[in-house]
CSV table of C-alpha atoms in Angstrom, one decimal:
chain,number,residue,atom,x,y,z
Q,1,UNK,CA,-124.4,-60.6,-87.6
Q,2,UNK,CA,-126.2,-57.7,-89.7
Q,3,UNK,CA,-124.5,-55.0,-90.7
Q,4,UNK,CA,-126.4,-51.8,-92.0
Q,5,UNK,CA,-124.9,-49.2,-93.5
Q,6,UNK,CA,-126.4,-45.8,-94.8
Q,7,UNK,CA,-123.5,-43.8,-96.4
Q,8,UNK,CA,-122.0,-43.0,-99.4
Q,9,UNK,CA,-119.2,-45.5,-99.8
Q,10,UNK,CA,-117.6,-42.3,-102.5
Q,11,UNK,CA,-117.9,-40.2,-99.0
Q,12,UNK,CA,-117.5,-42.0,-96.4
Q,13,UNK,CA,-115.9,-44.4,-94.7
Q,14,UNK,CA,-118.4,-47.2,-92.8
Q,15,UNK,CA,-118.6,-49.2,-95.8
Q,16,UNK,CA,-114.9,-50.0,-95.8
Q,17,UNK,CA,-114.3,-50.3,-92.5
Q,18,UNK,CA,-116.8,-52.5,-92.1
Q,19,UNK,CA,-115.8,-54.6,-94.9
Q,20,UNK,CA,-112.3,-54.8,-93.3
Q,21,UNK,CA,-113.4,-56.2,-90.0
Q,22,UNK,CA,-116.5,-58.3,-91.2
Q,23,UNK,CA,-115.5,-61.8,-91.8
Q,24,UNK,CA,-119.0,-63.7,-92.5
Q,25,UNK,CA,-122.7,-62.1,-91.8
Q,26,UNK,CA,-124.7,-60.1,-94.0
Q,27,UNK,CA,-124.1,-56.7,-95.2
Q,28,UNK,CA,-127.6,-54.5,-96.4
Q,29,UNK,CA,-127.4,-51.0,-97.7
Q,30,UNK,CA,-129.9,-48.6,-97.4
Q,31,UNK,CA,-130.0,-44.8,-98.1
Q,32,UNK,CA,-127.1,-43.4,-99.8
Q,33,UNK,CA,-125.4,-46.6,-99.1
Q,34,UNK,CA,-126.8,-48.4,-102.1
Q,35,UNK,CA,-124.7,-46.9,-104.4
Q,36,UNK,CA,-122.4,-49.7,-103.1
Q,37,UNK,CA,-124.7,-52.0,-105.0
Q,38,UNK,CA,-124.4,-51.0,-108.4
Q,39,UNK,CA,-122.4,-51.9,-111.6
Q,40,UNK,CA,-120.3,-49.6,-112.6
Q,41,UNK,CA,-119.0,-48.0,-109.9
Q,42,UNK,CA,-115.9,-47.3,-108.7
Q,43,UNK,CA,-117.0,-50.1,-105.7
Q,44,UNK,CA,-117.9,-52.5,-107.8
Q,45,UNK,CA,-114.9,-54.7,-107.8
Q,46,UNK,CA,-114.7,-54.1,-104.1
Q,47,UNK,CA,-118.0,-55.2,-103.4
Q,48,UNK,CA,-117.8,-58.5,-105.4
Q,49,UNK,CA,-114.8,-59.3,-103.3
Q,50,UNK,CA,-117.1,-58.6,-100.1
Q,51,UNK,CA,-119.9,-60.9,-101.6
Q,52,UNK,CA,-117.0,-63.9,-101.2
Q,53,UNK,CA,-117.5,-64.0,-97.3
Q,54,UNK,CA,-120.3,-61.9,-96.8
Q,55,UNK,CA,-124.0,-61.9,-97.8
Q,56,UNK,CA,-124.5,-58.6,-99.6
Q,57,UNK,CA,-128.6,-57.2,-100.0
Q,58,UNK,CA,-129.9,-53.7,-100.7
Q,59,UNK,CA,-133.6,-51.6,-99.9
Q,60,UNK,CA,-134.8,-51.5,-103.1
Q,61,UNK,CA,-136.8,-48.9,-102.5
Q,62,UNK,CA,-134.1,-46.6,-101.7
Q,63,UNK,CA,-132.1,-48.4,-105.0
Q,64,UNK,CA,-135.5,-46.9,-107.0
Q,65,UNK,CA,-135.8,-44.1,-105.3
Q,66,UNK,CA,-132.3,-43.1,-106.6
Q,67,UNK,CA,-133.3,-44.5,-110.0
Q,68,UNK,CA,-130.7,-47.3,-109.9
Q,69,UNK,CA,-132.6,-50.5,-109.9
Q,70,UNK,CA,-131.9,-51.5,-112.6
Q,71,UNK,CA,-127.9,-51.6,-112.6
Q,72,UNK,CA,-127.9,-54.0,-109.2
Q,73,UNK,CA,-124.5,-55.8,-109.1
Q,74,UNK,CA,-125.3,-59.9,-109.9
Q,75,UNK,CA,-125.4,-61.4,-106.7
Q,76,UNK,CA,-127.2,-58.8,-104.3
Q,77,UNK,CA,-129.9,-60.0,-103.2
Q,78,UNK,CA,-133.2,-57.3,-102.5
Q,79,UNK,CA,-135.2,-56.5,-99.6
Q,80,UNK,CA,-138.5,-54.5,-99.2
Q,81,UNK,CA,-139.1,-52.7,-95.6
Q,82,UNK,CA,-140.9,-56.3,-94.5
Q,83,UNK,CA,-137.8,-58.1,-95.5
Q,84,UNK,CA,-135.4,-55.6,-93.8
Q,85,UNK,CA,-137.4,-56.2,-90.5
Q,86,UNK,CA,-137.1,-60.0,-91.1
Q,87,UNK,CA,-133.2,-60.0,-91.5
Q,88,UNK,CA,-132.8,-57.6,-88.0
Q,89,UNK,CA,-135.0,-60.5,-86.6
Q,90,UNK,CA,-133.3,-63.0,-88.1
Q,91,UNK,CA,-129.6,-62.1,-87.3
Q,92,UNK,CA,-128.2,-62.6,-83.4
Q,93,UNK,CA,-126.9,-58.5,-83.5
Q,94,UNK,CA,-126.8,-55.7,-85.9
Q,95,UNK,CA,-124.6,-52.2,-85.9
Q,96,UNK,CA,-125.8,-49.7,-87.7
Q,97,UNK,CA,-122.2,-48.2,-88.7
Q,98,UNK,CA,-122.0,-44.4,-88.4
V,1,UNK,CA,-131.5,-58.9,-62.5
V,2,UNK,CA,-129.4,-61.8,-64.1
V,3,UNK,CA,-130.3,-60.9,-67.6
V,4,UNK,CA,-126.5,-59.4,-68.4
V,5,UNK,CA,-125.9,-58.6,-71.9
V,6,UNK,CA,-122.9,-58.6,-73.8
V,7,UNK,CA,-122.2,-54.8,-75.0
V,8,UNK,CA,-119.8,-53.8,-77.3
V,9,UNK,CA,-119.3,-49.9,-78.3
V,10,UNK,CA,-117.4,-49.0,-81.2
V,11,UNK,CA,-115.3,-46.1,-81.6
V,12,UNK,CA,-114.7,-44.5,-85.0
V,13,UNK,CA,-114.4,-40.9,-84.9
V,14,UNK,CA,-111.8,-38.6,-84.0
V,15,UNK,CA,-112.0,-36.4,-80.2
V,16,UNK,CA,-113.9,-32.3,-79.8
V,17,UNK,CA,-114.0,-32.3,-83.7
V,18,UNK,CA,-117.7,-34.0,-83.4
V,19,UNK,CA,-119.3,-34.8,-80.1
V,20,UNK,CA,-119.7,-38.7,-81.0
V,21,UNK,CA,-116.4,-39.8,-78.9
V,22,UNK,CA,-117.8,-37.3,-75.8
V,23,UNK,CA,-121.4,-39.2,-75.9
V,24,UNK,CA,-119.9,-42.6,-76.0
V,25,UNK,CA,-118.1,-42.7,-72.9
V,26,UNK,CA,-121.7,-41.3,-71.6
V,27,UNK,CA,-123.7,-44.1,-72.7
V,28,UNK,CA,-120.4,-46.4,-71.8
V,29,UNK,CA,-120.7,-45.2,-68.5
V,30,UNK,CA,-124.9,-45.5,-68.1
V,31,UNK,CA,-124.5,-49.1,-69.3
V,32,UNK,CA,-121.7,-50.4,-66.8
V,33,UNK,CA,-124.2,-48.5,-64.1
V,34,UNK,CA,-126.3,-51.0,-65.2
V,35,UNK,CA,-123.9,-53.8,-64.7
V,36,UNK,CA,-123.6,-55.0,-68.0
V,37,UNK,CA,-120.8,-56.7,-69.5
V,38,UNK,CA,-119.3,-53.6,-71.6
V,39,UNK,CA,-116.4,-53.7,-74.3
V,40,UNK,CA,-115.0,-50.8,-76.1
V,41,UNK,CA,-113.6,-51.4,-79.5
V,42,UNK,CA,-111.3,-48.2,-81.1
V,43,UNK,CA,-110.9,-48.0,-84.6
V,44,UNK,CA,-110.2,-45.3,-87.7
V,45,UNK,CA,-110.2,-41.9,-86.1
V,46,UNK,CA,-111.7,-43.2,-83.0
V,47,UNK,CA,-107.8,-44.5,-81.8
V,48,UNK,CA,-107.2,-40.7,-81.5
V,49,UNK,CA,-109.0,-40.8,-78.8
V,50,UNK,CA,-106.5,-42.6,-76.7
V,51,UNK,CA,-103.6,-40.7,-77.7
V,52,UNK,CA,-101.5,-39.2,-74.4
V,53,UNK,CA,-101.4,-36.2,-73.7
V,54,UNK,CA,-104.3,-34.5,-74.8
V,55,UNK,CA,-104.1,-30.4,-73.7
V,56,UNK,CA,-107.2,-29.1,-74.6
V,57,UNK,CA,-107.5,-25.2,-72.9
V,58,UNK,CA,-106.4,-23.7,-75.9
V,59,UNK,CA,-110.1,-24.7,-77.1
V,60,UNK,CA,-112.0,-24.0,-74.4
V,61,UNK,CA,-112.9,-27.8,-74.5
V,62,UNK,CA,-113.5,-30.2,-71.8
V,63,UNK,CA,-110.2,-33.0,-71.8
V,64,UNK,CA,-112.6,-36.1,-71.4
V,65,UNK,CA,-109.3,-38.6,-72.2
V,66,UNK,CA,-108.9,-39.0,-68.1
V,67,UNK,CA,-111.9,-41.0,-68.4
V,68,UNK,CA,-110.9,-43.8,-70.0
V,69,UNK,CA,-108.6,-44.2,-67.3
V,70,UNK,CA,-111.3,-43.9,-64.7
V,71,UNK,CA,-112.6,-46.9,-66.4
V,72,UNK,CA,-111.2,-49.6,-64.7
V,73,UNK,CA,-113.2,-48.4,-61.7
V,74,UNK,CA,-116.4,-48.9,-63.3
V,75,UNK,CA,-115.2,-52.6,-64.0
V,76,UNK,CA,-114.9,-51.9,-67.6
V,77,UNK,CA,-111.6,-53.4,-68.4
V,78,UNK,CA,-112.0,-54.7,-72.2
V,79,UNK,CA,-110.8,-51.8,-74.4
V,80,UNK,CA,-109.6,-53.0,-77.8
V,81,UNK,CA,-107.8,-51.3,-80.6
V,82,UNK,CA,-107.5,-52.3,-84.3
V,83,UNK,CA,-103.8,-52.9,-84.9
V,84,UNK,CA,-104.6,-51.6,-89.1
V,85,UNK,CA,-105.9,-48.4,-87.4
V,86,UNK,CA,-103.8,-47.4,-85.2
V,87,UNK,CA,-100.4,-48.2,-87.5
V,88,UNK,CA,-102.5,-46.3,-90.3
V,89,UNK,CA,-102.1,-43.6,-88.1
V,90,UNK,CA,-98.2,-43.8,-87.2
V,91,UNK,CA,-99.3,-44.6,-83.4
V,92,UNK,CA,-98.1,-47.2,-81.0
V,93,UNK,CA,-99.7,-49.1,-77.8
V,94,UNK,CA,-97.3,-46.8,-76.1
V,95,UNK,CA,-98.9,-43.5,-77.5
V,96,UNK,CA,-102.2,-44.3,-75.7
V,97,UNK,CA,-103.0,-43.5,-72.1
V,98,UNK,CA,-104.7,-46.5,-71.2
V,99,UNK,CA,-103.6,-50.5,-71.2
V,100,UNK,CA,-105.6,-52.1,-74.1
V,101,UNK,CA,-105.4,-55.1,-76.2
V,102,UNK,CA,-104.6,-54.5,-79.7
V,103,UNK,CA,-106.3,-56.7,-82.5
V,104,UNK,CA,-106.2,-57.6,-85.9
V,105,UNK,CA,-109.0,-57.0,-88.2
V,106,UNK,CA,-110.3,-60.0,-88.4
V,107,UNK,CA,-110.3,-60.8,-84.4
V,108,UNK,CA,-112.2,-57.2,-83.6
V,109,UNK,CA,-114.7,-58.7,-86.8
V,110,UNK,CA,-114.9,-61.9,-85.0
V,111,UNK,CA,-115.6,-60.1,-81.4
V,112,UNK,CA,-118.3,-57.8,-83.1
V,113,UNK,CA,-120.1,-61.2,-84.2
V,114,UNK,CA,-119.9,-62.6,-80.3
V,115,UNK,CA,-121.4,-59.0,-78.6
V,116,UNK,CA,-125.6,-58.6,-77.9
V,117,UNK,CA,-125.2,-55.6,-78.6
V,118,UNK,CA,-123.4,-52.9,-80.5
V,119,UNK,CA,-123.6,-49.8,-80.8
V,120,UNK,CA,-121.6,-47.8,-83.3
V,121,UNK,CA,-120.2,-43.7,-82.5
């Protein structure tokens, strides 16, 4: 399944509660979330662990928009807005974690 | 209508602080009218929400906690609680008001992956 999250993992809590429960799917980040995604941060070793059972991507644009692309974690993949709509398609169920 | 889907609602926030555990037993309670097959998953704040003996005069608040008693009678019997969650929280299956069946981490992950749909309050 798809997992999207869209907060601050410094601020809130989705992003670890989701990474406790998840145990194989794909994780993207969007909005504040893609803080996650970048080297350097306090969730970076977290996140690595994360990317051993679970596919982790992030919305670039939001990545840019925060001026951060180019600090992406190794092994996240991208998407664009196309590709987000391909992997909602693509996965059986999503939960957009609040 | 045979097309039944698999719902699953997830509970993460604590009772009257936000209104997110108040509008979930709405759209719980829409969705079994529609005689779908509706699960209830409690976990971080949300197991607050099944603690006994909620009073809740003192603010003026509606106590909505009967309700998830009064689900049984909409044939909404799967309520599950994360065991990580609710020790996190110095609770016990006897705290809560309602029979439910407590789960690991990895089995409510695993049950997440099986649902149609989830919806997350």
């Amino acid at each position: 399944m798809l997992h999207i999250i869209n907060k601050s993992p410094l601020s809130n809590g989705a992003l670890d509660s989701c990474l406790r429960v998840a145990e194989s799917g794909e994780i993207l980040l969007i909005e504040d979330a893609v803080y996650a995604a970048t080297k350097g941060s306090a969730l970076e070793g977290k996140m690595k662990e994360a990317m051993d059972k679970l596919k982790v991507l992030v919305l670039l644009p939001d990545l840019e928009a925060r001026g951060l692309a180019d600090r992406i974690i190794e092994g996240v993949a991208t998407v664009d807005y196309g590709g987000f709509v391909d992997l909602v398609a693509s996965n059986k169920n999503c939960q957009s974690w609040l | 209508m045979s097309d039944i889907k698999k719902f699953m609602f997830v509970n993460r926030k604590a009772p009257y602080g936000t209104i997110y555990a108040l509008e979930s037993l709405e759209v719980v309670l829409i969705t079994a009218a529609f005689d779908q097959e509706v699960s209830l998953a409690f976990m971080d704040d949300g197991v607050y929400q099944l603690k006994k003996g909620q009073q809740t005069k003192g603010i003026e608040t509606k106590n909505f906690s009967p309700t998830y008693r009064a689900l049984e009678g909409y044939d909404i019997e799967k309520l599950y609680v994360e065991k990580e969650s609710m020790e996190a929280r110095g609770l016990s299956e006897g705290d809560l008001l309602v029979d439910v069946t407590v789960l690991g981490k990895k089995e409510i992950g695993e049950l997440m992956d099986q649902q149609d749909v989830v919806l997350s309050f």
